[in-house]
Amino acid sequence: MDGDPLLNGRLPNLFLAGAPKCGTTSIFTALSEHDQISRLAEKEPDTLVKHEIFADSDEALRLDRILKDYRSNTPANCNSRYLMDGSVNYIYSAVAREFISRYVHDPKILFVLRNPVDRYLSNFFYFREVKSIIPRSWKLKDFVDIQLGGRSDIGHEQVDCALQHGCYSTYLREWAGVFTPDNLHIVTLEEYARDYYRAIDDIMRWLCLAPTGAQVADGKHNNSTYAVKSTVFHAFASATAHYFPQGKLKDGLRDLYVRFNGESLSRSELDPYSRSALSQFYEQEVLTLHREFNLEFARSL
């Protein structure tokens, strides 16, 4: 993990590498407040998992594409100690893991996790209500039955692999097999929600930074799952979102959008059958996470 002199340009050295639908945006925003942490213009550029970058077998060409992609997202005159990439799908990627290990000097890799049942539910409603990748007519119970039967074929990895993606221990072992404990840090959404300042302070100590810079944030996390009131308004918002750069303005507009076009899901949607079936599926995984990584999860939805 000494880096590579062939890479003539700055690479991120702090990766908020997972997991999706676990409250990573809140922590990404909080860490971005620190004067020694610069963020990429796009929170999740997914540079190290882009098919068009790794489709070519020529390593020099791949490296050049990676550097160009990162340069296009790096703020000007970036002199902070850390440059942060928030691509949360890296947790699942052997390619990302290998690249960081080989080319990034002393990387810091942060994972934010949550109760895998709640992550699954949040993932389902996000891709049904917000992204419309799962048909809006599909009920949670039916989809859980399909996935538990191994029959999901939506054609989107985060949907089709939703069950497996909640088995965090599989991926954590792979990262722990490559990086030292000093390179890795895990925080749960539950502990972050319970004591925001302590969770951020722990991260700052791991990064060897004074906590003051990050604690100007408001201490809130927004990971609620919501239903869309107007599909027309939602389509317009989705089509125009890319015109606004990542930052406080876009975060504020997102909060405003949810206030006017989002509504809480009916409790009937979170039916007891689905939660029970998912809890049974993840029962051994939760025990493994506690035994191997000292992680504890609370029911949050």
Coordinates of C-alpha atoms in Angstrom, one line a residue:
M1 CA 0.0 0.0 0.0
D2 CA 2.8 2.4 -0.9
G3 CA 1.1 4.0 -3.9
D4 CA 2.6 4.1 -7.4
P5 CA 4.9 6.8 -8.8
L6 CA 3.3 6.3 -12.3
L7 CA 0.1 8.0 -11.0
N8 CA 0.9 11.7 -11.6
G9 CA -2.0 13.2 -9.8
R10 CA -3.9 13.2 -6.5
L11 CA -6.1 10.3 -5.7
P12 CA -8.7 10.2 -2.9
N13 CA -7.2 8.8 0.3
L14 CA -10.5 8.6 2.3
F15 CA -13.2 6.3 1.0
L16 CA -16.7 6.2 2.5
A17 CA -17.0 2.8 0.8
G18 CA -20.4 1.5 1.9
A19 CA -23.0 0.5 2.4
P20 CA -25.8 1.9 0.3
K21 CA -29.0 2.9 2.2
C22 CA -27.2 3.0 5.5
G23 CA -27.1 6.8 6.1
T24 CA -23.8 7.5 4.4
T25 CA -24.9 10.8 2.9
S26 CA -25.4 12.3 6.4
I27 CA -21.9 11.2 7.5
F28 CA -20.4 12.3 4.2
T29 CA -21.8 15.7 4.7
A30 CA -20.7 15.9 8.3
L31 CA -17.1 14.9 7.4
S32 CA -17.1 17.4 4.6
E33 CA -17.4 20.2 7.1
H34 CA -13.9 19.6 8.4
D35 CA -11.2 21.9 7.0
Q36 CA -8.8 19.0 6.5
I37 CA -11.3 16.9 4.5
S38 CA -12.1 17.9 0.9
R39 CA -14.9 16.2 -0.9
L40 CA -15.2 15.2 -4.5
A41 CA -17.7 17.4 -6.4
E42 CA -19.8 14.3 -6.9
K43 CA -20.4 12.2 -3.7
E44 CA -20.5 8.9 -5.6
P45 CA -18.5 9.1 -8.8
D46 CA -18.2 5.3 -8.8
T47 CA -14.9 5.7 -10.6
L48 CA -13.5 2.4 -9.5
V49 CA -16.6 0.4 -10.6
K50 CA -17.3 2.1 -13.9
H51 CA -17.6 -0.5 -16.7
E52 CA -16.3 1.9 -19.3
I53 CA -13.1 2.4 -17.4
F54 CA -12.3 -1.2 -16.8
A55 CA -13.6 -2.7 -20.0
D56 CA -10.2 -2.2 -21.6
S57 CA -7.4 -4.7 -20.8
D58 CA -4.7 -2.1 -21.1
E59 CA -3.7 -1.2 -17.6
A60 CA -2.0 2.1 -18.5
L61 CA -5.2 3.2 -20.3
R62 CA -7.3 2.2 -17.4
L63 CA -5.1 4.2 -15.0
D64 CA -5.3 7.3 -17.3
R65 CA -9.1 7.1 -17.4
I66 CA -9.3 6.8 -13.6
L67 CA -7.0 9.8 -13.1
K68 CA -9.1 11.9 -15.6
D69 CA -12.3 10.9 -13.9
Y70 CA -11.0 11.8 -10.4
R71 CA -9.5 15.1 -11.7
S72 CA -12.8 16.1 -13.1
N73 CA -14.3 15.7 -9.6
T74 CA -11.5 17.2 -7.5
P75 CA -11.8 20.7 -6.2
A76 CA -9.2 23.3 -7.4
N77 CA -6.2 23.9 -5.1
C78 CA -7.0 20.9 -3.0
N79 CA -4.4 20.9 -0.2
S80 CA -6.3 19.3 2.6
R81 CA -5.0 16.2 4.3
Y82 CA -7.8 14.0 3.0
L83 CA -9.7 13.9 -0.3
M84 CA -12.9 11.9 0.2
D85 CA -14.7 9.6 -2.3
G86 CA -18.2 8.6 -1.1
S87 CA -18.8 5.8 -3.6
V88 CA -20.7 3.4 -1.3
N89 CA -20.8 0.5 -3.8
Y90 CA -17.0 0.0 -3.4
I91 CA -17.7 -2.3 -0.5
Y92 CA -18.9 -5.0 -2.9
S93 CA -16.1 -4.5 -5.5
A94 CA -13.0 -6.6 -5.6
V95 CA -11.7 -4.3 -8.3
A96 CA -12.0 -1.2 -6.1
R97 CA -10.4 -3.0 -3.2
E98 CA -7.4 -4.1 -5.3
F99 CA -6.9 -0.6 -6.9
I100 CA -7.0 1.2 -3.5
S101 CA -4.6 -1.4 -2.0
R102 CA -2.2 -1.1 -4.9
Y103 CA -2.2 2.6 -5.7
V104 CA -3.4 4.7 -2.7
H105 CA -0.8 5.3 0.0
D106 CA -2.2 4.7 3.5
P107 CA -5.9 4.8 2.6
K108 CA -8.6 5.3 5.1
I109 CA -11.7 3.2 4.4
L110 CA -14.9 3.9 6.3
F111 CA -18.0 1.7 6.3
V112 CA -21.4 2.8 7.6
L113 CA -23.7 -0.1 8.2
R114 CA -27.2 -0.6 9.6
N115 CA -29.5 -3.4 10.6
P116 CA -29.6 -5.5 7.4
V117 CA -33.4 -5.9 7.6
D118 CA -33.9 -2.1 7.7
R119 CA -31.3 -1.7 4.9
Y120 CA -33.2 -4.1 2.7
L121 CA -36.5 -2.4 3.4
S122 CA -35.0 1.1 2.7
N123 CA -33.5 -0.3 -0.5
F124 CA -36.8 -1.8 -1.7
F125 CA -38.8 1.4 -1.2
Y126 CA -36.1 3.6 -2.6
F127 CA -35.9 1.7 -5.9
R128 CA -39.7 1.4 -6.0
E129 CA -40.8 4.9 -4.9
V130 CA -37.9 7.1 -5.9
K131 CA -36.2 5.4 -8.8
S132 CA -39.2 3.5 -10.2
I133 CA -36.9 0.5 -11.0
I134 CA -39.1 -1.8 -9.1
P135 CA -42.7 -1.4 -10.4
R136 CA -44.8 0.7 -8.1
S137 CA -47.5 -2.0 -8.2
W138 CA -45.3 -4.5 -6.5
K139 CA -45.9 -5.2 -2.8
L140 CA -43.1 -5.7 -0.4
K141 CA -44.3 -9.2 0.6
D142 CA -44.4 -10.4 -3.0
F143 CA -40.9 -9.1 -3.7
V144 CA -39.5 -10.6 -0.5
D145 CA -40.9 -14.0 -1.6
I146 CA -39.4 -13.6 -5.0
Q147 CA -36.0 -12.8 -3.7
L148 CA -36.0 -15.5 -1.0
G149 CA -36.8 -17.9 -3.7
G150 CA -33.8 -16.7 -5.8
R151 CA -35.9 -15.5 -8.7
S152 CA -35.2 -11.8 -8.8
D153 CA -34.2 -10.6 -12.2
I154 CA -34.9 -6.8 -12.4
G155 CA -31.6 -6.1 -14.1
H156 CA -30.2 -3.7 -11.5
E157 CA -27.5 -5.0 -9.2
Q158 CA -28.6 -3.1 -6.1
V159 CA -32.1 -4.6 -6.5
D160 CA -31.3 -8.1 -7.6
C161 CA -28.5 -8.5 -5.0
A162 CA -30.3 -6.8 -2.2
L163 CA -30.4 -9.8 0.1
Q164 CA -26.7 -10.6 -0.4
H165 CA -25.7 -7.0 0.0
G166 CA -27.0 -7.1 3.6
C167 CA -24.6 -10.0 4.4
Y168 CA -21.9 -7.5 5.3
S169 CA -19.5 -10.0 6.9
T170 CA -18.7 -11.5 3.6
Y171 CA -17.4 -8.2 2.3
L172 CA -15.8 -7.0 5.5
R173 CA -13.6 -10.1 5.7
E174 CA -12.3 -9.5 2.2
W175 CA -11.4 -5.9 3.0
A176 CA -9.9 -7.0 6.4
G177 CA -7.8 -9.5 4.5
V178 CA -6.1 -6.8 2.5
F179 CA -5.9 -3.7 4.8
T180 CA -4.7 -3.3 8.4
P181 CA -7.1 -2.3 11.2
D182 CA -5.7 1.2 11.1
N183 CA -7.0 1.5 7.5
L184 CA -10.5 0.4 8.3
H185 CA -13.3 1.9 10.5
I186 CA -16.9 0.8 10.9
V187 CA -19.8 2.8 12.3
T188 CA -23.4 1.7 12.5
L189 CA -26.3 4.0 11.6
E190 CA -27.9 3.1 14.9
E191 CA -24.9 4.4 17.0
Y192 CA -24.7 7.4 14.8
A193 CA -28.4 8.2 15.3
R194 CA -28.0 7.5 19.1
D195 CA -25.0 9.8 19.7
Y196 CA -24.0 11.8 16.6
Y197 CA -21.2 13.7 18.2
R198 CA -19.5 10.6 19.7
A199 CA -19.7 8.7 16.4
I200 CA -18.1 11.7 14.5
D201 CA -15.5 12.1 17.3
D202 CA -14.5 8.4 16.9
I203 CA -14.1 8.9 13.2
M204 CA -12.0 12.0 13.7
R205 CA -9.7 10.2 16.2
W206 CA -9.3 7.4 13.7
L207 CA -8.3 10.0 11.0
C208 CA -5.9 11.7 13.6
L209 CA -7.9 15.0 13.2
A210 CA -9.2 17.4 15.7
P211 CA -13.0 16.9 15.9
T212 CA -13.9 20.6 16.0
G213 CA -14.0 21.1 12.2
A214 CA -16.7 18.5 11.6
Q215 CA -18.9 19.3 14.5
V216 CA -20.3 22.5 13.0
A217 CA -22.8 20.2 11.3
D218 CA -26.3 20.0 12.8
G219 CA -26.1 16.4 14.0
K220 CA -29.1 15.2 12.1
H221 CA -29.3 12.2 9.8
N222 CA -31.8 11.9 7.1
N223 CA -32.3 8.3 6.0
S224 CA -36.0 8.1 6.0
T225 CA -37.8 6.2 3.3
Y226 CA -40.7 8.0 1.7
A227 CA -43.4 7.6 -1.0
V228 CA -43.7 10.0 -3.9
K229 CA -46.9 12.1 -4.0
S230 CA -46.6 13.3 -7.6
T231 CA -44.8 11.1 -10.2
V232 CA -44.8 14.1 -12.7
F233 CA -43.0 16.4 -10.2
H234 CA -40.7 13.5 -9.3
A235 CA -39.8 13.0 -13.0
F236 CA -39.1 16.7 -13.4
A237 CA -36.9 16.8 -10.2
S238 CA -35.0 13.7 -11.4
A239 CA -34.4 15.2 -14.8
T240 CA -33.1 18.5 -13.4
A241 CA -31.1 17.2 -10.4
H242 CA -27.8 16.9 -12.3
Y243 CA -27.7 20.6 -13.0
F244 CA -27.0 21.3 -9.3
P245 CA -23.5 20.4 -8.0
Q246 CA -23.2 18.3 -4.8
G247 CA -23.1 20.5 -1.7
K248 CA -25.2 22.4 0.8
L249 CA -27.5 23.9 -1.9
K250 CA -28.3 20.6 -3.4
D251 CA -28.8 19.0 0.1
G252 CA -31.2 21.9 0.9
L253 CA -33.2 21.4 -2.3
R254 CA -33.4 17.7 -1.7
D255 CA -34.8 18.4 1.8
L256 CA -37.3 20.8 0.3
Y257 CA -38.4 18.3 -2.3
V258 CA -39.0 15.6 0.2
R259 CA -41.1 18.0 2.3
F260 CA -43.4 18.9 -0.6
N261 CA -43.4 15.7 -2.6
G262 CA -42.7 13.0 -0.1
E263 CA -45.0 11.3 2.3
S264 CA -44.5 8.7 5.0
L265 CA -45.0 5.1 3.9
S266 CA -48.1 3.4 5.3
R267 CA -47.3 1.1 8.2
S268 CA -49.2 -1.6 6.4
E269 CA -46.4 -1.5 3.8
L270 CA -43.9 -2.7 6.5
D271 CA -45.9 -5.8 7.0
P272 CA -45.0 -8.2 9.8
Y273 CA -44.5 -11.2 7.5
S274 CA -41.8 -9.4 5.4
R275 CA -39.9 -8.3 8.5
S276 CA -40.1 -11.7 10.1
A277 CA -39.0 -13.5 6.9
L278 CA -36.0 -11.1 6.5
S279 CA -35.1 -11.3 10.2
Q280 CA -35.0 -15.0 9.9
F281 CA -32.8 -14.8 6.7
Y282 CA -30.3 -12.4 8.5
E283 CA -30.4 -14.1 11.9
Q284 CA -27.0 -15.8 11.5
E285 CA -25.5 -12.9 9.8
V286 CA -26.3 -10.5 12.7
L287 CA -24.7 -13.0 15.1
T288 CA -21.6 -13.3 12.9
L289 CA -21.3 -9.5 12.7
H290 CA -21.4 -9.3 16.5
R291 CA -19.0 -12.1 17.0
E292 CA -16.4 -11.2 14.4
F293 CA -16.7 -7.4 14.2
N294 CA -18.4 -6.5 17.6
L295 CA -21.3 -4.8 15.8
E296 CA -24.7 -4.5 17.2
F297 CA -27.9 -3.4 15.4
A298 CA -31.2 -2.2 16.7
R299 CA -34.5 -2.2 14.9
S300 CA -35.0 1.3 13.5
L301 CA -37.9 1.2 11.1

